[in-house]
Amino acid sequence: KAGVTQTPRYLIKTRGQQVTLSCSPISGHRSVSWYQQTPGQGLQFLFEYFSETQRNKGNFPGRFSGRQFSNSRSEMNVSTLELGDSALYLCASSGTGMGQPQHFGDGTRLSIL
Amino acid sequence: AQTVTQSQPEMSVQEAETVTLSCTYDTSENNYYLFWYKQPPSRQMILVIRQEAYKQQNATENRFSVNFQKAAKSFSLKISDSQLGDTAMYFCAFMNRDDKIIFGKGTRLHILP
């Protein structure tokens, strides 16, 4: 079974631009979560989508948004990029049922110049 | 609000030794799930071990085991016979009944030859 696939692996943007990151979950997984990982803040939860609906949301500004498609693939968008948005963005999918573990992708390294 | 605390930012041990990583959490819920994840330098996060709060028996996975103390809200990870490949960031995570997951800030573990 193929794992979680994130594209692109690396991205360089400048302040004020916007960016879209993509995540394809493990086949059969309907839940997709996004995280921001930075050295200072650790792993912070952005949001979770389940069957095309946002089910949980972290404490991030509205510049961070996401969506999920009918095939469970998900995209995350960040608008008006700031220097502080430089981070590793991780996507994870999980199966149906309580307490299912997260399966992570390799992440997208976003650098803001 | 639930919180997860990993009090050891960084640790180093010699190969073949046993090491214990600490994790405490705070919740008012009775049913939840706890996880340890490992993120090697290649960066893909993988699940190490999972514990269901309503099970008193400590989970084990080969050389990895946990000491789950529900009353103390403690969930430590023990790695026996440590190997060089165990070098990684280790994250403790708490998941509530709504599948909302919170990660600790991580412990960077170095296994020395």
PDB file of C-alpha atoms in Angstrom:
ATOM      1  CA  LYS A   1       0.000   0.000   0.000  1.00  0.00           C
ATOM      2  CA  ALA A   2       1.446   3.372  -0.945  1.00  0.00           C
ATOM      3  CA  GLY A   3       2.093   5.772   1.902  1.00  0.00           C
ATOM      4  CA  VAL A   4       1.088   9.382   2.314  1.00  0.00           C
ATOM      5  CA  THR A   5       2.431  11.478  -0.552  1.00  0.00           C
ATOM      6  CA  GLN A   6       3.124  15.178  -0.239  1.00  0.00           C
ATOM      7  CA  THR A   7       4.077  17.504  -3.059  1.00  0.00           C
ATOM      8  CA  PRO A   8       6.204  19.418  -3.566  1.00  0.00           C
ATOM      9  CA  ARG A   9       9.054  18.378  -1.251  1.00  0.00           C
ATOM     10  CA  TYR A  10      10.621  21.830  -1.242  1.00  0.00           C
ATOM     11  CA  LEU A  11       9.277  25.254  -1.982  1.00  0.00           C
ATOM     12  CA  ILE A  12      10.791  28.737  -1.889  1.00  0.00           C
ATOM     13  CA  LYS A  13       8.513  31.755  -1.852  1.00  0.00           C
ATOM     14  CA  THR A  14       8.752  35.438  -1.003  1.00  0.00           C
ATOM     15  CA  ARG A  15       6.750  37.430   1.482  1.00  0.00           C
ATOM     16  CA  GLY A  16       3.248  38.296   0.344  1.00  0.00           C
ATOM     17  CA  GLN A  17       2.931  35.394  -2.056  1.00  0.00           C
ATOM     18  CA  GLN A  18       0.587  32.494  -1.598  1.00  0.00           C
ATOM     19  CA  VAL A  19       1.278  28.778  -1.725  1.00  0.00           C
ATOM     20  CA  THR A  20      -0.670  25.548  -2.150  1.00  0.00           C
ATOM     21  CA  LEU A  21       0.561  22.241  -0.783  1.00  0.00           C
ATOM     22  CA  SER A  22      -0.866  18.884  -1.754  1.00  0.00           C
ATOM     23  CA  CYS A  23      -1.362  15.640   0.144  1.00  0.00           C
ATOM     24  CA  SER A  24      -2.553  12.248  -1.067  1.00  0.00           C
ATOM     25  CA  PRO A  25      -3.525   9.973   1.831  1.00  0.00           C
ATOM     26  CA  ILE A  26      -3.150   6.252   2.107  1.00  0.00           C
ATOM     27  CA  SER A  27      -5.799   4.519   0.034  1.00  0.00           C
ATOM     28  CA  GLY A  28      -8.938   4.066   2.098  1.00  0.00           C
ATOM     29  CA  HIS A  29      -8.080   6.744   4.655  1.00  0.00           C
ATOM     30  CA  ARG A  30     -10.699   9.456   4.860  1.00  0.00           C
ATOM     31  CA  SER A  31      -9.095  11.629   7.512  1.00  0.00           C
ATOM     32  CA  VAL A  32      -6.295  14.010   6.581  1.00  0.00           C
ATOM     33  CA  SER A  33      -4.550  16.293   9.063  1.00  0.00           C
ATOM     34  CA  TRP A  34      -2.013  19.049   8.524  1.00  0.00           C
ATOM     35  CA  TYR A  35       0.754  20.137  10.882  1.00  0.00           C
ATOM     36  CA  GLN A  36       3.353  22.868  10.964  1.00  0.00           C
ATOM     37  CA  GLN A  37       6.725  21.853  12.372  1.00  0.00           C
ATOM     38  CA  THR A  38       9.316  24.416  13.433  1.00  0.00           C
ATOM     39  CA  PRO A  39      12.364  24.050  15.698  1.00  0.00           C
ATOM     40  CA  GLY A  40      10.997  26.490  18.254  1.00  0.00           C
ATOM     41  CA  GLN A  41       7.326  25.504  18.382  1.00  0.00           C
ATOM     42  CA  GLY A  42       7.513  21.794  17.672  1.00  0.00           C
ATOM     43  CA  LEU A  43       4.591  20.167  15.906  1.00  0.00           C
ATOM     44  CA  GLN A  44       1.483  22.305  15.760  1.00  0.00           C
ATOM     45  CA  PHE A  45      -1.876  21.104  14.499  1.00  0.00           C
ATOM     46  CA  LEU A  46      -3.398  23.135  11.679  1.00  0.00           C
ATOM     47  CA  PHE A  47      -6.605  21.330  10.763  1.00  0.00           C
ATOM     48  CA  GLU A  48      -8.176  17.995  10.008  1.00  0.00           C
ATOM     49  CA  TYR A  49     -10.505  17.036   7.212  1.00  0.00           C
ATOM     50  CA  PHE A  50     -12.812  14.050   7.105  1.00  0.00           C
ATOM     51  CA  SER A  51     -15.012  13.259   4.125  1.00  0.00           C
ATOM     52  CA  GLU A  52     -14.497  16.735   2.659  1.00  0.00           C
ATOM     53  CA  THR A  53     -15.465  18.511   5.898  1.00  0.00           C
ATOM     54  CA  GLN A  54     -13.176  20.304   8.310  1.00  0.00           C
ATOM     55  CA  ARG A  55     -13.601  18.390  11.557  1.00  0.00           C
ATOM     56  CA  ASN A  56     -10.972  19.982  13.802  1.00  0.00           C
ATOM     57  CA  LYS A  57      -9.032  23.209  13.629  1.00  0.00           C
ATOM     58  CA  GLY A  58      -5.944  24.502  15.409  1.00  0.00           C
ATOM     59  CA  ASN A  59      -5.096  28.048  16.421  1.00  0.00           C
ATOM     60  CA  PHE A  60      -3.784  29.479  13.183  1.00  0.00           C
ATOM     61  CA  PRO A  61      -4.837  32.671  11.424  1.00  0.00           C
ATOM     62  CA  GLY A  62      -7.286  32.629   8.553  1.00  0.00           C
ATOM     63  CA  ARG A  63      -4.409  32.888   6.079  1.00  0.00           C
ATOM     64  CA  PHE A  64      -4.099  29.148   6.530  1.00  0.00           C
ATOM     65  CA  SER A  65      -6.862  27.225   4.857  1.00  0.00           C
ATOM     66  CA  GLY A  66      -7.455  23.797   3.465  1.00  0.00           C
ATOM     67  CA  ARG A  67      -9.840  21.592   1.635  1.00  0.00           C
ATOM     68  CA  GLN A  68     -10.409  17.957   0.895  1.00  0.00           C
ATOM     69  CA  PHE A  69     -11.658  16.441  -2.315  1.00  0.00           C
ATOM     70  CA  SER A  70     -14.012  13.527  -2.841  1.00  0.00           C
ATOM     71  CA  ASN A  71     -11.042  11.180  -3.374  1.00  0.00           C
ATOM     72  CA  SER A  72      -9.710  12.249   0.071  1.00  0.00           C
ATOM     73  CA  ARG A  73      -6.774  14.147  -1.401  1.00  0.00           C
ATOM     74  CA  SER A  74      -6.224  17.372   0.455  1.00  0.00           C
ATOM     75  CA  GLU A  75      -4.669  20.746  -0.236  1.00  0.00           C
ATOM     76  CA  MET A  76      -3.461  23.380   2.149  1.00  0.00           C
ATOM     77  CA  ASN A  77      -3.218  27.017   1.148  1.00  0.00           C
ATOM     78  CA  VAL A  78      -1.324  29.803   2.847  1.00  0.00           C
ATOM     79  CA  SER A  79      -1.936  33.328   1.622  1.00  0.00           C
ATOM     80  CA  THR A  80       0.061  36.506   2.185  1.00  0.00           C
ATOM     81  CA  LEU A  81       3.119  34.563   3.273  1.00  0.00           C
ATOM     82  CA  GLU A  82       5.189  35.844   6.182  1.00  0.00           C
ATOM     83  CA  LEU A  83       8.764  35.018   7.148  1.00  0.00           C
ATOM     84  CA  GLY A  84       7.434  33.132  10.158  1.00  0.00           C
ATOM     85  CA  ASP A  85       5.616  30.700   7.896  1.00  0.00           C
ATOM     86  CA  SER A  86       8.923  29.059   7.028  1.00  0.00           C
ATOM     87  CA  ALA A  87       8.514  25.514   8.316  1.00  0.00           C
ATOM     88  CA  LEU A  88       8.115  21.865   7.488  1.00  0.00           C
ATOM     89  CA  TYR A  89       4.474  21.161   6.726  1.00  0.00           C
ATOM     90  CA  LEU A  90       3.432  17.620   7.452  1.00  0.00           C
ATOM     91  CA  CYS A  91       0.347  15.835   6.287  1.00  0.00           C
ATOM     92  CA  ALA A  92      -0.997  12.721   7.970  1.00  0.00           C
ATOM     93  CA  SER A  93      -3.849  10.388   7.188  1.00  0.00           C
ATOM     94  CA  SER A  94      -5.652   7.941   9.413  1.00  0.00           C
ATOM     95  CA  GLY A  95      -8.200   5.216   9.078  1.00  0.00           C
ATOM     96  CA  THR A  96     -11.758   5.153  10.350  1.00  0.00           C
ATOM     97  CA  GLY A  97     -12.419   4.348  13.999  1.00  0.00           C
ATOM     98  CA  MET A  98     -11.490   5.813  17.344  1.00  0.00           C
ATOM     99  CA  GLY A  99      -7.874   6.228  18.283  1.00  0.00           C
ATOM    100  CA  GLN A 100      -6.428   5.478  14.872  1.00  0.00           C
ATOM    101  CA  PRO A 101      -2.753   6.454  14.585  1.00  0.00           C
ATOM    102  CA  GLN A 102      -1.586   9.048  12.118  1.00  0.00           C
ATOM    103  CA  HIS A 103       0.466   8.023   9.087  1.00  0.00           C
ATOM    104  CA  PHE A 104       2.717  10.844   8.000  1.00  0.00           C
ATOM    105  CA  GLY A 105       4.119  11.955   4.691  1.00  0.00           C
ATOM    106  CA  ASP A 106       7.667  13.202   4.155  1.00  0.00           C
ATOM    107  CA  GLY A 107       6.534  16.795   4.414  1.00  0.00           C
ATOM    108  CA  THR A 108       6.961  19.951   2.357  1.00  0.00           C
ATOM    109  CA  ARG A 109       9.797  22.253   3.391  1.00  0.00           C
ATOM    110  CA  LEU A 110       8.596  25.813   2.812  1.00  0.00           C
ATOM    111  CA  SER A 111      11.128  28.627   2.920  1.00  0.00           C
ATOM    112  CA  ILE A 112      10.060  32.254   2.817  1.00  0.00           C
ATOM    113  CA  LEU A 113      12.608  34.814   1.634  1.00  0.00           C
TER     114      LEU A 113
ATOM    115  CA  ALA B   1      -7.414  22.168  27.605  1.00  0.00           C
ATOM    116  CA  GLN B   2      -5.268  19.137  27.089  1.00  0.00           C
ATOM    117  CA  THR B   3      -1.512  19.542  27.163  1.00  0.00           C
ATOM    118  CA  VAL B   4       1.415  17.230  26.565  1.00  0.00           C
ATOM    119  CA  THR B   5       4.784  17.873  28.184  1.00  0.00           C
ATOM    120  CA  GLN B   6       8.087  16.264  27.315  1.00  0.00           C
ATOM    121  CA  SER B   7      10.560  17.514  29.894  1.00  0.00           C
ATOM    122  CA  GLN B   8      13.738  16.284  28.189  1.00  0.00           C
ATOM    123  CA  PRO B   9      14.572  18.370  25.102  1.00  0.00           C
ATOM    124  CA  GLU B  10      17.641  16.270  24.319  1.00  0.00           C
ATOM    125  CA  MET B  11      19.274  13.042  25.523  1.00  0.00           C
ATOM    126  CA  SER B  12      22.308  10.973  24.640  1.00  0.00           C
ATOM    127  CA  VAL B  13      22.994   7.345  25.520  1.00  0.00           C
ATOM    128  CA  GLN B  14      25.505   4.737  24.497  1.00  0.00           C
ATOM    129  CA  GLU B  15      24.531   2.028  22.066  1.00  0.00           C
ATOM    130  CA  ALA B  16      23.052  -1.070  23.778  1.00  0.00           C
ATOM    131  CA  GLU B  17      21.975   0.902  26.832  1.00  0.00           C
ATOM    132  CA  THR B  18      18.389   1.342  27.963  1.00  0.00           C
ATOM    133  CA  VAL B  19      16.866   4.813  27.840  1.00  0.00           C
ATOM    134  CA  THR B  20      13.579   6.197  29.110  1.00  0.00           C
ATOM    135  CA  LEU B  21      11.855   9.219  27.610  1.00  0.00           C
ATOM    136  CA  SER B  22       9.372  11.078  29.780  1.00  0.00           C
ATOM    137  CA  CYS B  23       5.935  12.342  28.862  1.00  0.00           C
ATOM    138  CA  THR B  24       3.185  13.786  31.019  1.00  0.00           C
ATOM    139  CA  TYR B  25      -0.170  15.033  29.923  1.00  0.00           C
ATOM    140  CA  ASP B  26      -3.122  16.840  31.338  1.00  0.00           C
ATOM    141  CA  THR B  27      -6.740  15.959  30.635  1.00  0.00           C
ATOM    142  CA  SER B  28     -10.044  15.658  32.411  1.00  0.00           C
ATOM    143  CA  GLU B  29     -11.188  12.890  30.087  1.00  0.00           C
ATOM    144  CA  ASN B  30     -11.245   9.243  31.062  1.00  0.00           C
ATOM    145  CA  ASN B  31     -11.051   7.595  27.651  1.00  0.00           C
ATOM    146  CA  TYR B  32      -8.268   8.621  25.304  1.00  0.00           C
ATOM    147  CA  TYR B  33      -5.284   7.322  23.379  1.00  0.00           C
ATOM    148  CA  LEU B  34      -1.583   7.917  23.728  1.00  0.00           C
ATOM    149  CA  PHE B  35       1.131   7.515  21.146  1.00  0.00           C
ATOM    150  CA  TRP B  36       4.859   7.725  20.714  1.00  0.00           C
ATOM    151  CA  TYR B  37       6.125   8.747  17.297  1.00  0.00           C
ATOM    152  CA  LYS B  38       9.681   8.701  16.006  1.00  0.00           C
ATOM    153  CA  GLN B  39      11.092  11.138  13.462  1.00  0.00           C
ATOM    154  CA  PRO B  40      14.547  10.072  12.233  1.00  0.00           C
ATOM    155  CA  PRO B  41      16.846  12.602  10.557  1.00  0.00           C
ATOM    156  CA  SER B  42      15.335  11.610   7.181  1.00  0.00           C
ATOM    157  CA  ARG B  43      12.243  13.247   8.715  1.00  0.00           C
ATOM    158  CA  GLN B  44       9.327  10.906   8.040  1.00  0.00           C
ATOM    159  CA  MET B  45       7.402  10.489  11.270  1.00  0.00           C
ATOM    160  CA  ILE B  46       6.485   6.913  12.107  1.00  0.00           C
ATOM    161  CA  LEU B  47       4.395   5.366  14.856  1.00  0.00           C
ATOM    162  CA  VAL B  48       6.362   3.605  17.568  1.00  0.00           C
ATOM    163  CA  ILE B  49       3.687   2.526  19.995  1.00  0.00           C
ATOM    164  CA  ARG B  50       0.037   3.106  20.883  1.00  0.00           C
ATOM    165  CA  GLN B  51      -1.734   2.853  24.229  1.00  0.00           C
ATOM    166  CA  GLU B  52      -5.442   2.856  24.951  1.00  0.00           C
ATOM    167  CA  ALA B  53      -6.179   4.597  28.237  1.00  0.00           C
ATOM    168  CA  TYR B  54      -8.779   2.071  29.323  1.00  0.00           C
ATOM    169  CA  LYS B  55      -6.236  -0.757  29.080  1.00  0.00           C
ATOM    170  CA  GLN B  56      -4.082  -1.081  32.173  1.00  0.00           C
ATOM    171  CA  GLN B  57      -1.545  -3.310  30.484  1.00  0.00           C
ATOM    172  CA  ASN B  58       1.451  -1.434  29.155  1.00  0.00           C
ATOM    173  CA  ALA B  59       1.910  -1.629  25.388  1.00  0.00           C
ATOM    174  CA  THR B  60       5.094  -3.164  23.996  1.00  0.00           C
ATOM    175  CA  GLU B  61       6.592  -3.362  20.516  1.00  0.00           C
ATOM    176  CA  ASN B  62       9.806  -5.365  20.410  1.00  0.00           C
ATOM    177  CA  ARG B  63      12.472  -3.221  22.133  1.00  0.00           C
ATOM    178  CA  PHE B  64       9.992  -0.406  22.822  1.00  0.00           C
ATOM    179  CA  SER B  65       7.689  -0.414  25.814  1.00  0.00           C
ATOM    180  CA  VAL B  66       5.747   2.145  27.774  1.00  0.00           C
ATOM    181  CA  ASN B  67       5.115   2.782  31.431  1.00  0.00           C
ATOM    182  CA  PHE B  68       1.560   4.089  31.510  1.00  0.00           C
ATOM    183  CA  GLN B  69       0.519   5.569  34.830  1.00  0.00           C
ATOM    184  CA  LYS B  70      -3.032   6.829  34.323  1.00  0.00           C
ATOM    185  CA  ALA B  71      -3.506   8.382  37.753  1.00  0.00           C
ATOM    186  CA  ALA B  72      -0.226  10.249  37.441  1.00  0.00           C
ATOM    187  CA  LYS B  73      -0.965  11.108  33.785  1.00  0.00           C
ATOM    188  CA  SER B  74       2.423   9.813  32.796  1.00  0.00           C
ATOM    189  CA  PHE B  75       3.358   7.911  29.640  1.00  0.00           C
ATOM    190  CA  SER B  76       7.082   7.213  29.396  1.00  0.00           C
ATOM    191  CA  LEU B  77       8.799   5.295  26.599  1.00  0.00           C
ATOM    192  CA  LYS B  78      11.544   2.792  27.329  1.00  0.00           C
ATOM    193  CA  ILE B  79      13.942   1.738  24.605  1.00  0.00           C
ATOM    194  CA  SER B  80      15.923  -1.376  25.469  1.00  0.00           C
ATOM    195  CA  ASP B  81      19.194  -2.386  23.845  1.00  0.00           C
ATOM    196  CA  SER B  82      19.322   0.932  21.995  1.00  0.00           C
ATOM    197  CA  GLN B  83      20.658   0.939  18.447  1.00  0.00           C
ATOM    198  CA  LEU B  84      22.196   3.623  16.263  1.00  0.00           C
ATOM    199  CA  GLY B  85      19.023   3.607  14.173  1.00  0.00           C
ATOM    200  CA  ASP B  86      17.057   4.756  17.199  1.00  0.00           C
ATOM    201  CA  THR B  87      18.626   8.207  16.835  1.00  0.00           C
ATOM    202  CA  ALA B  88      15.647  10.475  16.167  1.00  0.00           C
ATOM    203  CA  MET B  89      13.212  13.001  17.540  1.00  0.00           C
ATOM    204  CA  TYR B  90      10.571  11.297  19.662  1.00  0.00           C
ATOM    205  CA  PHE B  91       7.153  12.836  20.072  1.00  0.00           C
ATOM    206  CA  CYS B  92       4.570  11.912  22.643  1.00  0.00           C
ATOM    207  CA  ALA B  93       0.968  12.507  21.552  1.00  0.00           C
ATOM    208  CA  PHE B  94      -2.466  12.538  23.172  1.00  0.00           C
ATOM    209  CA  MET B  95      -5.689  11.886  21.270  1.00  0.00           C
ATOM    210  CA  ASN B  96      -9.119  12.471  22.757  1.00  0.00           C
ATOM    211  CA  ARG B  97     -12.396  10.776  21.870  1.00  0.00           C
ATOM    212  CA  ASP B  98     -13.024  13.332  19.122  1.00  0.00           C
ATOM    213  CA  ASP B  99      -9.760  12.293  17.461  1.00  0.00           C
ATOM    214  CA  LYS B 100      -8.183  15.642  18.242  1.00  0.00           C
ATOM    215  CA  ILE B 101      -4.467  15.018  18.702  1.00  0.00           C
ATOM    216  CA  ILE B 102      -1.902  17.079  20.602  1.00  0.00           C
ATOM    217  CA  PHE B 103       1.831  16.530  20.345  1.00  0.00           C
ATOM    218  CA  GLY B 104       4.545  17.294  22.843  1.00  0.00           C
ATOM    219  CA  LYS B 105       7.528  19.383  21.749  1.00  0.00           C
ATOM    220  CA  GLY B 106       9.677  16.298  21.336  1.00  0.00           C
ATOM    221  CA  THR B 107      12.867  14.786  22.743  1.00  0.00           C
ATOM    222  CA  ARG B 108      15.923  14.586  20.529  1.00  0.00           C
ATOM    223  CA  LEU B 109      17.623  11.267  21.241  1.00  0.00           C
ATOM    224  CA  HIS B 110      21.209  10.548  20.210  1.00  0.00           C
ATOM    225  CA  ILE B 111      22.494   6.981  20.330  1.00  0.00           C
ATOM    226  CA  LEU B 112      26.276   7.090  20.555  1.00  0.00           C
ATOM    227  CA  PRO B 113      28.511   4.354  19.113  1.00  0.00           C
TER     228      PRO B 113
END
